[in-house]
Each structure stands twice: as C-alpha cells, then as structure tokens.
Amino acid sequence: MSLPRGLWRTTPVRFAAVLTALFCLVLGGGLGAVYLGTVAVVDRQTEATLDAEIRALSERFEEGGLRRLVGAIEARTGPDARGDNVYLLVGPDGRRRAGNLSAWPAGHDDGAEISFPVTKRDGAESTERRVRALTFELPRGYRLLVGRDSEDQFMVRQRFVRAAVWVILFAIAVGLVSGVLLGRRVLRRVEAAAEAGERIAAGNLERRVPLAGSGDEFDRLAGSVNAMLDRIEGLMSGMRLATDAISHDVRKPLTRVRAELELALLRRAEGEDAQVVMTHALEQIDAAMKILANLLDIARAETRVPGDSWKPIDLATIAEDAAELYHPVAEARGIEVVLDTGPAPARGEPQLVAQAVANLIDNALKYAPAADGRVTVRAHPTDDGGACVEVADNGPGIPAEARATVADRFVRLDDARGGEGSGLGLSLVRAVAHLHGGRLELLDNAPGLRARIMLPPV
Amino acid sequence: MRLLIVEDDTETARYLSDGLRESGHVCDVCHTGPEGLAAALTGSHDAIVIDRMLPSMDGLSVVRTLRAEGRTTPVLVLSALAQVDDRVQGLRAGGDDYLTKPFAFSELLARLDALTRRGSAGDSEATALTVGDLVLDLLARTATRAGREIPLLPREFKILEYFMLRPGRVVTRTMLLEGVWDYNFDPQTNVIDVHISRLRQKIDKGFDTPLLHTVRGAGYMMKAPAAKDGA
Ligand SMILES: Nc1ncnc2c1ncn2[C@@H]1O[C@H](COP(=O)(O)OP(=O)(O)OP(=O)(O)O)[C@@H](O)[C@H]1O
Ligand SMILES: [Mg+2]
C-alpha cells in the first residue's frame, strides 16, 4: 500500500505504536515489581543463609583450629545430616580436607560468590543441579566453600523470565492489533470527511460530510463542517446571482454610454450637441459607479468585524435624523411621516446604521401610495434589552413568500412597479444588521411593509 | 493655486494634473512617498493631494511626518478604501479631507477649493453672513432678504449657513451631506436636490436675481449677482 515511512504517518499506526509502548511500560513495571518481590527476595535470603553459615564455620576455625572446623563440616555432611548444603574445605595444596564435594569447582578459583553445576546421584539416576556458593579464605592458605542447591530458584527465575517475555510479546500484539483497529475506525470517519472535503473542493458543493448519528465529537465536527458548507454554498450562489446581476445592471448603462459616444463621434458632434452627449454619458457612468459603490458597501458590511469606530448610539436620534433627511421627499410625494421614537440605546457604527435606516425610509417613501401615503418611523428598546428601529408604510408590502429572498442583492419584486432602484437597499440593511449582531425583520403591516432592524443588548 | 500631487499610479496622476492645470492651477507631481514628502517640505504649496497607498511610504505616514514638521499645508487624502474607519484614520493622521476613488473631478475641485480658502473663509467671529441682499443672522438664527424675513426650518438654516460661508464656491452634494448632516454615505435617492429646491423656493422665489445656482455636473453655488458688486 505504501512505504514504511508513509505507513508511519498514518494515524492508526501511530496510535497503535503509542498504545503498545504504553502497554509495555505498564506491564514491564508490574513484572519488575513482582520479580523484585519474589525471586530476588529468595535469592537474597539464600545468600544471607550461606553468609551466616560460612561465618559460623570460620568462627569454629578460629576457636578450635582446623580440627574443629573439619569436625563441624563432617557433622553437617554426615549420613544423618539434614539439608542439602554443599561444603568443601581444601588445604593450601588444593586437596580436599573435608566436605561433601569431591573437588573445588573448576574455573572458580577466585571470586567470593560462585555458581556451578554438580552431578547428583540418586541411585542409578544422576541429575545435574546448579549450586550457588560462597567461598572464604582461611588463614594458612585454607579455603572454605559453602553452597546450596539453587536449581529450583534457577528454574523459577528462568520460568519467570520466559513468562514475562511472553506476556510482553502478547501485550505488543494486542496493542498493535487493537490500536490499528481503533485507529482505523477513527480514520475511516476522518477519511469520510476528508473525501467529502475533496469532492467539495473539486466543485461539488452539494456534498456533505456523513453523520454517524452517535452525537459524538466526530458528529459535532461533521455537523459544524456541514453548517460551514451550507454557508459557503449560500455565499456562492449569492455571488453567482450577484455576478449575473452586476454584469446586467452595470453593463446596461455602460452599453448605452458607449453607443451614445460612438454616435456622437460619427456625427462629429460639436458645441451644445457634444455637451449634451457628454453630460448624459457622465450621468450613466455615475449610475454604474453608484451600483458598484453600493455593492462595495454591502460587501464591506458583510465582511467587516466590529471596529474601533463603534460607539454608543441612539436609534431614536438616528431615525429622527434620517426621517428629517427624507422629509422634503415625503412632502413632495404627499406622504405623511409619523415619528414615534423613544431613547433606544445600542452600540455600533453610526454611519452604517444611519445608512441602513435611511434605506428603509427610502423604500417606504418609494413604495407607499402617493395618495393617502403614510409612513411611521419608530425606535424603542426591545424586551431582551436590545434596541429596535422600525419603518412601516401602507404600500403594497412584500408577499410572505418573497421575504426570505428580497434582501438578496439585486432582488426587485416587480420591475413593473417602476421607480428607480437596483435592488441593493435591503441587502445593505441586512448586512448592517448582521454586522451588529442583530437582524432585519420584514413583517406584514396589513397593508404595507413593516421593516425592522433589531439590535442586540449593548 | 500651486498644488502638489502625490500619486503612484501614473495614469491617475496624469489625469489629476491635466484636470487641475485645465482648471488654472499649477501642479507638481510625485510618484512615491519619500519624493512627495521632500517636495512638500521644500516647496510652498497651497494644498497637497496625496494617495493613501503609496510604495515605500504610505500616504498617511507622509502626512504624519509633514504635520510633525509643523507644516499646516491643507492635505486631501485620496483612497480606494471607503471604510468609515479608514476615513477616521485618514483624518486623524492629519489629513484635512478624505475622498474615495472613484470620484468625480468636480468633487475634487470643489473640495480643494474649500480647503485652500478655509483659512480666509469669512471670519469666525462674524455674527451675520451676507450674500447680495440676503443676510443670515447667526445669533438670532433668522434670514432676511431685501429686508423681508424668510422663515426657515433649523436644517434649512444650516444649509444656508454652509453656503453663505462659501460664497462663490462650488458646494457638492456630498459636501452638504457631510457638512450639514454629518453623513458620509450617499442616500439611495437624491434627497439633497429636493432640499435645495425647497430652500430655493424660500430664498429665491419672488426675487429678481437668484442667489442659489446649480453648477452642472458638480453641485451648487451661492453667488451674489455680479452687476451689483460692480465687478
Ligand atoms: N416598503 C416596501 N414596500 C413594498 N415593497 C418593498 C418595500 N421595500 C422594498 N420592497 C421591495 O423589495 C425590493 C428590494 O428593495 P431594495 O431596497 O433592496 O431595492 P430597491 O428599493 O428596488 O432599489 P435600491 O434600494 O437599490 O434603490 C424592491 O424592489 C421592492 O420590490
Ligand atoms: Mg430601496
């Protein structure tokens, strides 16, 4: 599948390795403790016993000389002696003087603590057993050896080590297998997400990361990735729509300008004639630039973060000022504007909020009927401690099914309704509301529209 | 007027200098921040037009250094960024006005005019402003034309005051929005024209000579009839 180095980079393998290392560490520690508490203790006891024995014998030697020592050894090795200790006393010439060992073990001439095999005869059978012994130099070149059969201990230790090796090997196997299996499970889900991500990156925006339904961290991760994808998809389709609309709305005036200028050139327009053409061209270009400026305003409000130009604002003052700005427009159209405002403190970018409120009033005045038109501008605190500014009119309103999309860029309900506009006003209002952590609500004023910006508590 | 233009984009720089020369100004052009700073420090300009984004030293640093050197030459900052924060930053750095690209040339002209004449514009102690036979009493907050009192709404008074502080000079719609309403955005509908036509109804209707004029493609201007001044 892949190179060992590549394999090492996969999560399951690394996971398994770490798991195994941990297993071994714990087991090794445990086995070590058991060893120290059992086998090592017995070893130490044996040694202590031998040490005591050798000291007792050398005391005999000191008290009563060689004879006494030989007597003591013979008493311990005689036919009715208990225990299976091994004794040997050799003279300076190396010959045996007493003891139940025929000769000093070969190759162990020096060293205080030695270990050697002894062949034991039990009737016809002979077995080789391991003996641990301590040696002691007596005066005048005599040497004493006291040993003890340690075959059983040796066997125990050997078995212990063998068992420990097996246990560790088993732990490694279990660790690796379970680690790989567990890791593979985790990886499979991550891989599913990664695969979805690759598809999405390749342009398939409808794909979503599958959920296991267990509600665990992976489901939460997948859920938030999916939510992000929903948003990206929304932005993408919004952008596609906007691009189409831009090319339409901006191209229209530019095409006209181009045609008019071209015609003027052909006609060799001069003087007054040329002035008219150029003035008109400037107006068309201004219209196109105004659309671009609006788009930029919206894009900025959408992508901005709360900045240092934010300050405490009062929606009431902002609403009153904006209404006042539009007052002559309302009067010219014969629409009555009613103000119903009370202090509504909030926090935000005063210019942007003013622009948003102005857009709402702009719409209300544009779409309210010229005869009997009535626009109400309200500002007041909300129940949750936030603030709200509302513009209501008695025009045709926005049908319920259009309210979700009407604030998208370039959406105009029916161009037949006439009037100027590019369908960007509400987009800015919504973007500003979102920027401030609030929202734009479009409600039925029966008849008419009640548009409201809700801002969160300060 | 002698103007200094600091703009790295040669196309824009040429368009600016051609236009300003056409309007009767003398222009020095620099393309980088350090060059611009040197020119501003050695030359004596009536105003400086500086792009905010410049290679090697940005426009705002140039303005800051200039101010730190004690120069008070009016500076108009040009920028491709229209964010409100940027505007605030630009003014905080010592710029006197801020204009976002793309802009109408008439807007630039009007603002430069306003900047360079700001020092001499009326004296701030004055309690009354006069243009032709129109008198604005700043203390009583009343307007009279040819002895006849004209009733004004508070906002109309402010608009008139703005014009009368700048007689004979072009005032653009954006300048009015900024100066009278403190708004630095353009409303969807052209509300300024409606305000002006209402104001005109009050101060010019019924009088022989109009004082409030429309400047095509630029804005408005308040001007006393020339004949009366004997110019
Ligand atoms: N108060 C209202 N009454 C009825 N319809 C409205 C109202 N406000 C908005 N609409 C509908 O919603 C659409 C989008 O409004 P929006 O403000 O975004 O654009 P616009 O007013 O057409 O153009 P712009 O604001 O860019 O000049 C409008 O075209 C209109 O059909
Ligand atoms: Mg609108």
XYZ file of C-alpha atoms and ligand atoms in Angstrom:
721
model
C 0.000 0.000 0.000
C 2.642 2.486 0.996
C 6.212 2.761 2.168
C 7.044 2.078 5.822
C 7.682 5.770 6.325
C 4.390 6.607 4.751
C 2.746 3.994 6.892
C 4.200 5.544 9.989
C 2.477 8.793 9.081
C -0.978 7.214 9.186
C -2.886 7.812 12.358
C -3.810 4.175 13.182
C -0.196 3.018 13.071
C 0.993 5.837 15.232
C -1.921 5.340 17.544
C -1.129 1.609 17.818
C 2.557 2.257 18.458
C 1.828 4.652 21.248
C -0.745 2.308 22.731
C 1.702 -0.619 22.614
C 4.500 1.373 24.146
C 2.180 2.302 26.966
C 1.094 -1.327 27.464
C 4.699 -2.490 27.622
C 5.644 0.216 30.013
C 2.872 -0.688 32.436
C 3.436 -4.457 32.156
C 7.212 -4.114 32.393
C 6.839 -2.063 35.544
C 4.435 -4.609 37.039
C 6.586 -7.615 36.203
C 9.662 -5.859 37.524
C 7.900 -5.222 40.814
C 6.812 -8.868 41.058
C 10.345 -10.030 40.318
C 11.815 -7.812 42.990
C 9.199 -9.003 45.489
C 9.664 -12.742 44.911
C 12.626 -14.176 43.026
C 15.033 -11.501 44.138
C 13.946 -11.870 47.762
C 14.578 -15.616 47.736
C 17.988 -15.017 46.187
C 18.859 -12.576 48.889
C 17.696 -14.971 51.605
C 19.844 -17.777 50.234
C 22.811 -15.517 50.236
C 22.161 -14.451 53.812
C 21.896 -18.065 54.942
C 25.158 -19.014 53.232
C 26.833 -15.996 54.695
C 25.740 -16.921 58.226
C 26.905 -20.493 57.711
C 30.336 -19.504 56.482
C 30.721 -17.101 59.364
C 29.780 -19.831 61.852
C 32.334 -22.213 60.342
C 35.109 -19.667 60.274
C 34.389 -18.953 63.920
C 34.860 -22.638 64.619
C 38.198 -22.439 62.873
C 39.251 -19.503 64.927
C 38.130 -21.145 68.161
C 39.497 -24.609 67.698
C 41.632 -24.591 64.620
C 41.461 -26.911 61.692
C 40.317 -29.880 63.633
C 37.295 -28.181 65.000
C 36.369 -26.938 61.577
C 36.720 -30.335 59.981
C 34.576 -31.768 62.788
C 31.894 -29.231 62.197
C 31.862 -29.848 58.466
C 31.714 -33.557 58.935
C 28.841 -33.194 61.363
C 26.970 -31.217 58.695
C 27.729 -33.621 55.873
C 27.456 -36.855 57.753
C 24.967 -39.549 56.778
C 22.336 -38.224 59.162
C 22.827 -34.566 58.409
C 19.778 -32.642 57.271
C 19.670 -30.217 54.434
C 21.357 -30.413 51.121
C 24.056 -27.821 51.641
C 27.374 -28.342 49.925
C 30.612 -27.962 51.906
C 34.233 -28.174 50.947
C 37.420 -27.375 52.779
C 40.680 -27.523 50.822
C 44.201 -27.154 52.014
C 46.805 -24.836 50.535
C 47.721 -27.652 48.181
C 44.184 -27.690 46.823
C 43.337 -31.106 48.208
C 40.116 -31.825 49.937
C 40.225 -31.943 53.719
C 36.560 -32.190 54.474
C 33.147 -31.753 52.853
C 30.737 -33.477 50.537
C 32.129 -32.048 47.314
C 34.880 -34.043 45.627
C 36.887 -31.118 44.283
C 36.937 -27.347 44.088
C 34.765 -26.475 41.057
C 36.947 -25.965 38.002
C 37.367 -22.440 36.750
C 36.156 -20.878 40.023
C 39.440 -20.459 41.841
C 38.677 -16.968 42.833
C 35.544 -14.968 43.452
C 33.648 -14.837 46.706
C 30.354 -15.778 45.144
C 30.209 -18.524 42.570
C 27.724 -20.731 40.827
C 28.483 -24.154 39.329
C 26.800 -27.421 38.364
C 27.039 -30.534 40.421
C 26.158 -34.048 39.335
C 23.960 -35.723 41.860
C 23.484 -39.437 42.080
C 20.254 -40.804 43.327
C 20.571 -44.480 42.910
C 21.046 -45.174 39.247
C 19.815 -41.747 38.164
C 22.152 -38.842 38.021
C 20.996 -35.278 37.637
C 22.870 -32.153 37.121
C 21.893 -29.404 39.537
C 23.026 -25.873 39.908
C 24.693 -24.799 43.148
C 25.245 -21.321 44.453
C 28.143 -20.974 46.812
C 30.152 -18.528 48.862
C 33.885 -19.045 49.361
C 36.081 -17.884 52.172
C 39.849 -17.701 52.567
C 41.025 -19.113 55.887
C 44.452 -18.472 57.368
C 47.407 -20.549 56.143
C 46.042 -20.966 52.658
C 42.959 -22.994 53.587
C 39.826 -22.261 51.602
C 36.239 -22.915 52.572
C 33.237 -23.228 50.284
C 29.633 -23.314 51.444
C 26.985 -23.770 48.778
C 23.365 -24.521 48.370
C 21.351 -26.200 45.710
C 19.798 -23.366 43.724
C 18.431 -25.390 40.854
C 14.836 -24.711 41.880
C 15.396 -20.999 42.179
C 17.169 -21.001 38.890
C 14.255 -22.755 37.277
C 11.789 -20.334 38.831
C 13.761 -17.385 37.569
C 14.009 -18.877 34.137
C 10.296 -19.540 34.022
C 9.573 -16.098 35.286
C 11.673 -14.503 32.565
C 10.141 -16.701 29.920
C 6.646 -15.883 31.138
C 7.479 -12.192 31.219
C 8.746 -12.295 27.656
C 5.561 -13.995 26.549
C 3.406 -11.518 28.397
C 5.228 -8.604 26.818
C 5.009 -10.156 23.372
C 1.301 -10.696 23.910
C 0.882 -7.116 25.036
C 2.657 -5.889 21.927
C 0.416 -7.992 19.745
C -2.759 -6.876 21.494
C -1.620 -3.261 21.497
C -0.775 -3.235 17.825
C -3.901 -5.008 16.706
C -6.332 -3.079 18.871
C -4.532 0.165 18.122
C -4.734 -0.377 14.400
C -8.370 -1.422 14.642
C -9.372 1.524 16.834
C -7.315 3.925 14.789
C -8.804 2.590 11.587
C -12.281 3.276 12.922
C -11.335 6.824 13.771
C -9.541 7.217 10.494
C -12.441 5.901 8.485
C -14.624 8.705 9.767
C -11.948 11.297 9.247
C -11.387 9.887 5.783
C -15.080 10.193 5.026
C -14.884 13.841 5.981
C -11.662 14.353 4.023
C -13.185 12.708 0.991
C -16.247 14.919 1.212
C -13.900 17.883 1.537
C -12.020 16.848 -1.603
C -15.227 16.486 -3.560
C -16.333 19.878 -2.349
C -13.008 21.428 -3.227
C -13.398 19.924 -6.677
C -16.587 21.937 -7.040
C -19.270 19.550 -5.852
C -20.753 21.923 -3.277
C -23.832 19.823 -2.555
C -21.759 17.097 -0.889
C -21.945 16.881 2.886
C -19.880 15.035 5.481
C -21.822 11.917 6.585
C -23.035 11.788 10.188
C -22.845 8.548 12.197
C -25.767 9.647 14.324
C -23.940 8.886 17.555
C -23.684 12.535 18.535
C -20.010 12.176 19.440
C -17.212 14.644 18.694
C -16.985 13.422 15.134
C -20.646 14.077 14.548
C -20.229 17.528 16.013
C -17.237 18.174 13.806
C -19.110 16.903 10.762
C -22.116 18.993 11.763
C -20.115 22.189 12.008
C -18.312 21.440 8.751
C -21.692 20.929 7.109
C -23.007 24.166 8.555
C -19.951 25.902 7.148
C -20.628 24.298 3.776
C -24.224 25.489 3.870
C -22.953 28.989 4.381
C -20.352 28.694 1.644
C -22.953 27.328 -0.721
C -25.257 30.196 0.173
C -22.500 32.708 -0.415
C -21.517 31.039 -3.666
C -24.994 31.047 -5.100
C -25.464 34.598 -3.844
C -22.250 35.550 -5.557
C -23.245 33.835 -8.774
C -26.557 35.672 -8.740
C -24.811 38.907 -7.929
C -22.256 38.472 -10.687
C -25.048 37.919 -13.202
C -26.910 40.926 -11.916
C -23.815 43.113 -11.856
C -22.975 42.297 -15.403
C -26.561 43.080 -16.293
C -27.061 46.241 -14.242
C -23.666 47.726 -14.858
C -23.500 46.747 -18.474
C -26.810 48.378 -19.277
C -25.692 51.961 -18.620
C -22.210 51.334 -19.996
C -23.588 49.923 -23.241
C -25.799 52.939 -23.595
C -22.919 55.327 -22.946
C -20.806 53.538 -25.453
C -23.468 53.715 -28.128
C -24.149 57.390 -27.498
C -20.488 58.331 -27.565
C -19.931 56.319 -30.716
C -22.859 58.012 -32.383
C -21.641 61.429 -31.325
C -18.254 60.648 -32.858
C -19.850 59.542 -36.120
C -21.986 62.673 -36.194
C -18.944 64.772 -35.345
C -20.954 66.310 -32.568
C -19.802 69.767 -31.592
C -20.645 72.540 -29.202
C -24.011 72.258 -27.477
C -24.699 68.888 -29.062
C -21.435 67.435 -27.735
C -22.078 68.904 -24.296
C -25.438 67.134 -24.090
C -23.922 63.814 -25.095
C -21.087 64.101 -22.635
C -23.285 65.203 -19.767
C -25.568 62.285 -20.403
C -22.606 59.925 -20.595
C -21.392 61.189 -17.228
C -24.819 60.538 -15.687
C -24.874 56.985 -16.982
C -21.395 56.322 -15.720
C -22.311 57.786 -12.349
C -25.266 55.404 -12.206
C -22.990 52.444 -12.886
C -20.478 53.652 -10.315
C -23.235 54.117 -7.768
C -24.181 50.451 -8.158
C -20.568 49.427 -7.686
C -20.245 51.670 -4.632
C -23.403 50.135 -3.142
C -22.053 46.653 -3.768
C -18.801 47.575 -2.083
C -20.661 48.996 0.905
C -22.609 45.760 1.273
C -19.575 43.539 0.836
C -17.693 45.546 3.439
C -20.544 45.456 5.928
C -20.739 41.699 5.390
C -17.067 41.015 5.888
C -16.199 43.599 8.485
C -15.601 42.953 12.123
C -16.724 45.303 14.871
C -14.212 48.126 14.591
C -12.913 50.932 16.749
C -15.310 53.368 15.132
C -18.121 51.746 17.095
C -19.659 53.884 19.749
C -22.808 54.113 21.810
C -25.641 55.160 19.526
C -29.278 56.046 19.999
C -31.537 54.555 17.351
C -34.101 57.249 18.113
C -31.773 60.095 17.127
C -30.554 58.192 14.101
C -34.133 57.514 12.994
C -35.207 61.115 13.561
C -32.245 62.461 11.599
C -32.860 60.073 8.713
C -36.566 60.910 8.665
C -35.654 64.569 8.643
C -33.302 63.986 5.702
C -36.206 62.491 3.755
C -38.786 64.974 4.982
C -38.857 67.085 1.800
C -39.094 63.921 -0.322
C -42.134 62.786 1.659
C -43.671 66.192 1.375
C -43.066 66.293 -2.365
C -44.858 62.950 -2.705
C -47.650 63.950 -0.358
C -46.827 61.225 2.150
C -47.318 61.801 5.840
C -44.384 60.760 8.035
C -45.155 59.984 11.667
C -42.343 59.771 14.199
C -42.806 57.624 17.266
C -39.434 57.352 18.953
C -38.109 56.944 22.442
C -34.487 56.515 23.563
C -33.197 53.239 22.133
C -29.530 52.878 23.078
C -27.352 50.444 21.189
C -23.742 50.161 20.106
C -22.452 50.358 16.572
C -21.066 52.235 13.620
C -23.279 55.343 13.497
C -22.791 55.982 9.779
C -23.682 52.446 8.741
C -26.735 52.289 10.971
C -27.881 55.681 9.677
C -27.419 54.467 6.118
C -29.464 51.349 6.847
C -32.304 53.321 8.422
C -32.200 55.776 5.528
C -32.585 52.865 3.099
C -35.698 51.651 4.916
C -37.243 55.114 4.831
C -36.226 55.421 1.201
C -38.155 52.246 0.385
C -41.193 53.191 2.429
C -41.449 56.545 0.676
C -40.825 54.946 -2.692
C -43.418 52.201 -2.402
C -46.126 53.856 -0.284
C -49.017 55.221 -2.349
C -48.754 58.908 -3.218
C -52.360 59.439 -2.266
C -53.038 58.793 1.407
C -49.491 57.534 1.901
C -48.446 57.152 5.490
C -45.064 56.148 6.873
C -44.373 55.535 10.548
C -40.844 55.566 11.922
C -40.422 54.018 15.347
C -37.465 53.468 17.641
C -37.647 51.829 21.029
C -35.842 49.408 23.329
C -36.751 45.735 22.974
C -37.830 43.266 25.652
C -34.470 41.495 25.606
C -32.616 44.718 26.415
C -31.642 45.494 22.841
C -32.960 48.233 20.606
C -35.056 48.335 17.508
C -35.877 50.763 14.743
C -38.897 50.195 12.556
C -40.235 51.754 9.382
C -43.812 50.940 8.418
C -45.780 52.034 5.365
C -49.184 51.364 3.858
C -47.970 50.417 0.385
C -48.283 47.061 -1.367
C -45.944 45.337 1.103
C -43.834 42.291 0.331
C -45.619 38.941 -0.058
C -44.646 36.380 2.600
C -43.003 34.042 0.096
C -40.683 36.792 -1.150
C -39.490 37.973 2.258
C -36.687 35.429 2.528
C -35.001 36.483 -0.697
C -35.935 40.122 -1.123
C -32.887 41.231 0.847
C -30.549 39.378 -1.514
C -28.538 41.504 -3.873
C -30.334 42.892 -6.905
C -33.679 41.387 -5.969
C -36.534 43.670 -7.007
C -40.024 42.303 -6.704
C -41.624 43.503 -9.861
C -39.815 45.831 -12.147
C -43.262 46.800 -13.395
C -43.759 48.609 -10.130
C -41.439 51.051 -11.746
C -39.359 53.558 -9.934
C -35.634 53.796 -9.795
C -33.505 51.360 -7.896
C -31.139 48.493 -8.257
C -32.367 46.181 -5.519
C -29.420 46.762 -3.223
C -31.060 48.823 -0.482
C -32.333 45.967 1.680
C -29.118 43.986 1.134
C -27.187 46.724 2.883
C -29.764 46.941 5.678
C -29.467 43.226 6.338
C -25.662 43.253 6.152
C -25.502 46.133 8.636
C -27.943 44.388 10.988
C -25.845 41.206 10.882
C -22.618 43.120 11.367
C -24.062 44.480 14.591
C -25.155 41.031 15.749
C -28.765 41.849 15.003
C -31.243 41.034 12.250
C -33.601 42.525 9.711
C -37.254 41.547 10.080
C -39.811 42.067 7.352
C -43.375 41.952 8.686
C -46.836 42.491 7.319
C -48.229 45.907 8.186
C -51.633 44.948 6.712
C -51.471 46.746 4.406
C -47.897 47.554 3.693
C -44.496 46.574 4.954
C -43.108 46.843 8.438
C -39.341 46.575 8.195
C -37.444 46.442 11.417
C -33.804 46.338 12.461
C -33.293 44.541 15.754
C -30.005 45.188 17.540
C -28.770 43.128 20.494
C -28.281 44.493 24.022
C -25.188 46.641 24.494
C -3.015 77.764 -6.864
C 0.132 75.723 -6.595
C -0.711 72.112 -5.858
C 1.335 69.021 -5.079
C 0.023 65.682 -6.297
C 1.484 62.516 -4.776
C 0.064 59.528 -6.620
C 1.861 56.337 -7.666
C -0.482 55.386 -10.484
C 0.849 57.385 -13.446
C -2.471 57.252 -15.255
C -4.366 58.755 -12.336
C -1.571 61.239 -11.687
C -1.724 62.490 -15.248
C -5.496 62.716 -15.199
C -5.322 64.683 -11.966
C -2.619 67.088 -13.078
C -4.175 67.643 -16.514
C -7.535 68.391 -14.941
C -6.126 70.672 -12.289
C -3.993 72.550 -14.830
C -7.051 72.877 -17.024
C -8.756 74.494 -14.055
C -5.971 77.037 -13.803
C -3.751 75.508 -11.139
C -0.028 74.833 -11.145
C 0.833 71.225 -10.334
C 3.915 69.360 -9.103
C 3.642 65.596 -9.405
C 5.484 62.956 -7.350
C 5.070 59.215 -7.542
C 6.446 57.924 -4.249
C 6.001 58.772 -0.603
C 9.572 59.946 0.146
C 9.647 62.073 -3.027
C 6.325 63.576 -2.092
C 7.477 64.310 1.441
C 10.637 66.019 0.180
C 8.654 68.101 -2.290
C 6.109 69.034 0.370
C 8.840 70.091 2.802
C 10.844 72.167 0.311
C 8.141 73.634 -1.886
C 5.433 76.070 -0.922
C 2.141 74.560 -1.995
C -1.334 75.806 -1.345
C -2.609 72.266 -0.984
C -1.468 68.662 -1.297
C -3.409 65.815 -2.892
C -1.988 62.515 -1.707
C -2.897 58.921 -2.416
C -3.227 56.824 0.673
C -1.481 53.758 -0.743
C 1.981 54.584 -1.977
C 5.020 52.395 -2.496
C 7.785 52.549 0.156
C 5.991 55.051 2.414
C 2.243 55.255 2.625
C 0.324 58.483 2.284
C -0.727 58.704 5.900
C 2.899 58.471 7.109
C 3.805 61.306 4.771
C 1.006 63.420 6.229
C 2.006 62.499 9.762
C 5.651 63.436 9.135
C 4.583 66.669 7.497
C 2.457 67.593 10.492
C 5.246 66.607 12.874
C 7.480 69.066 10.982
C 4.937 71.736 11.745
C 3.619 72.151 8.203
C -0.031 73.171 8.035
C -0.481 72.899 4.261
C -4.013 71.563 3.670
C -3.953 67.899 2.660
C -6.609 65.980 0.792
C -6.199 62.208 1.098
C -7.320 60.029 -1.797
C -8.187 56.451 -1.131
C -9.610 53.392 -2.780
C -10.942 52.270 0.571
C -14.254 53.730 1.645
C -14.470 52.213 5.063
C -15.540 54.589 7.743
C -12.591 53.550 9.906
C -10.203 54.439 7.103
C -11.764 57.818 6.820
C -11.339 58.361 10.538
C -7.718 57.160 10.328
C -7.034 59.475 7.415
C -8.356 62.495 9.247
C -6.629 61.501 12.467
C -3.264 61.309 10.710
C -3.584 64.997 9.895
C -5.443 64.944 6.585
C -7.943 67.763 6.180
C -10.301 65.959 3.852
C -10.767 62.477 2.522
C -12.016 61.445 -0.886
C -12.712 57.928 -2.050
C -11.859 56.699 -5.528
C -13.528 56.733 -7.917
C -14.589 60.336 -7.519
C -15.972 62.975 -9.807
C -13.351 65.502 -10.786
C -15.726 68.324 -9.897
C -15.887 66.888 -6.390
C -12.105 67.079 -6.071
C -12.023 70.617 -7.406
C -14.748 71.789 -5.057
C -13.058 70.214 -2.058
C -9.630 71.596 -2.911
C -11.209 74.995 -3.304
C -12.877 74.639 0.073
C -9.613 73.505 1.697
C -7.415 76.304 0.395
C -9.892 79.037 1.156
C -10.802 77.671 4.520
C -8.419 79.959 6.340
C -9.799 83.047 4.671
C -13.424 81.922 4.588
C -15.444 84.555 6.442
C -14.213 85.334 9.894
C -15.419 83.008 12.533
C -16.313 85.838 14.888
C -18.901 87.189 12.479
C -22.434 87.219 13.821
C -24.010 87.693 10.419
C -23.332 86.440 6.908
C -24.253 88.418 3.824
C -24.512 87.415 0.175
C -26.060 90.087 -2.027
C -29.214 91.270 -0.285
C -29.510 88.062 1.761
C -28.483 88.363 5.387
C -28.170 85.463 7.802
C -28.184 86.454 11.469
C -26.236 83.726 13.263
C -27.290 84.863 16.731
C -30.985 85.359 16.163
C -30.899 82.485 13.675
C -33.008 84.363 11.158
C -32.664 85.051 7.451
C -33.780 88.231 5.719
C -33.659 89.061 2.069
C -34.144 92.645 0.948
C -35.489 93.415 4.393
C -38.087 90.676 4.227
C -37.756 87.908 6.841
C -37.677 84.370 5.464
C -38.956 81.636 7.801
C -36.558 78.682 7.808
C -36.560 75.247 9.369
C -33.454 74.564 11.511
C -31.981 72.295 8.831
C -32.626 74.858 6.112
C -30.832 77.403 8.223
C -27.820 75.091 8.465
C -27.771 74.518 4.723
C -27.939 78.220 4.048
C -25.188 78.890 6.567
C -22.990 76.299 4.862
C -23.469 78.031 1.503
C -23.045 81.527 2.827
C -19.759 80.633 4.497
C -18.530 79.677 1.000
C -19.872 82.334 -1.323
C -18.909 81.950 -4.964
C -17.632 78.436 -4.477
C -18.960 75.136 -5.686
C -20.603 73.035 -2.989
C -21.183 69.407 -3.940
C -23.974 67.163 -2.686
C -21.524 65.030 -0.768
C -20.052 68.108 0.861
C -23.533 69.105 2.013
C -24.267 65.626 3.328
C -21.012 65.690 5.266
C -21.103 69.294 6.380
C -24.786 69.706 7.193
C -25.936 66.200 8.109
C -22.678 64.623 9.151
C -23.401 61.689 6.837
C -20.617 60.226 4.777
C -22.768 57.999 2.609
C -24.934 58.829 -0.370
C -28.625 58.046 0.177
C -30.295 55.872 -2.479
C -32.470 58.754 -3.619
C -31.059 62.136 -4.390
C -32.550 63.866 -1.371
C -30.163 66.811 -1.487
C -31.685 68.153 -4.686
C -35.111 68.147 -3.042
C -33.761 70.033 -0.034
C -32.119 72.596 -2.297
C -35.182 73.164 -4.406
C -37.212 73.779 -1.252
C -34.616 76.187 0.043
C -34.622 77.888 -3.293
C -38.367 78.306 -3.091
C -37.861 80.248 0.079
C -34.891 82.454 -0.681
C -35.055 82.992 -4.438
C -38.732 82.809 -5.345
C -40.236 86.213 -5.833
C -36.861 87.939 -6.188
C -35.383 89.171 -9.446
C -31.958 87.648 -9.108
C -31.402 84.062 -7.945
C -28.642 83.584 -5.367
C -28.510 79.794 -5.270
C -27.232 78.420 -8.574
C -26.892 74.933 -9.935
C -23.455 74.056 -11.286
C -23.995 71.347 -13.864
C -22.334 68.073 -13.101
C -20.872 69.413 -9.873
C -23.335 70.804 -7.361
C -24.493 74.199 -6.260
C -23.108 77.646 -5.637
C -24.313 80.667 -3.752
C -23.342 83.854 -5.528
C -24.311 87.481 -5.341
C -25.318 88.986 -8.689
C -22.169 90.340 -10.327
C -23.693 93.606 -11.540
C -24.416 94.769 -8.019
C -20.789 94.398 -6.968
C -19.807 96.417 -9.981
C -17.247 93.759 -10.916
N -41.616 49.295 1.744
C -41.762 48.454 0.721
N -42.993 48.183 0.210
C -43.117 47.334 -0.826
N -42.114 46.708 -1.439
C -40.868 46.938 -0.980
C -40.634 47.803 0.121
N -39.312 47.832 0.363
C -38.748 47.027 -0.557
N -39.663 46.483 -1.354
C -39.436 45.542 -2.462
O -38.172 44.943 -2.234
C -37.319 45.181 -3.351
C -35.914 45.347 -2.893
O -35.759 46.534 -2.141
P -34.374 47.270 -2.138
O -34.438 48.444 -1.249
O -33.337 46.240 -1.858
O -34.195 47.700 -3.638
P -34.815 48.916 -4.422
O -35.520 49.819 -3.479
O -35.607 48.349 -5.549
O -33.540 49.596 -5.030
P -32.462 50.469 -4.256
O -32.814 50.438 -2.806
O -31.167 49.791 -4.547
O -32.534 51.822 -4.840
C -37.882 46.401 -4.014
O -37.572 46.415 -5.378
C -39.364 46.251 -3.778
O -39.927 45.417 -4.764
Mg -34.532 50.545 -1.762
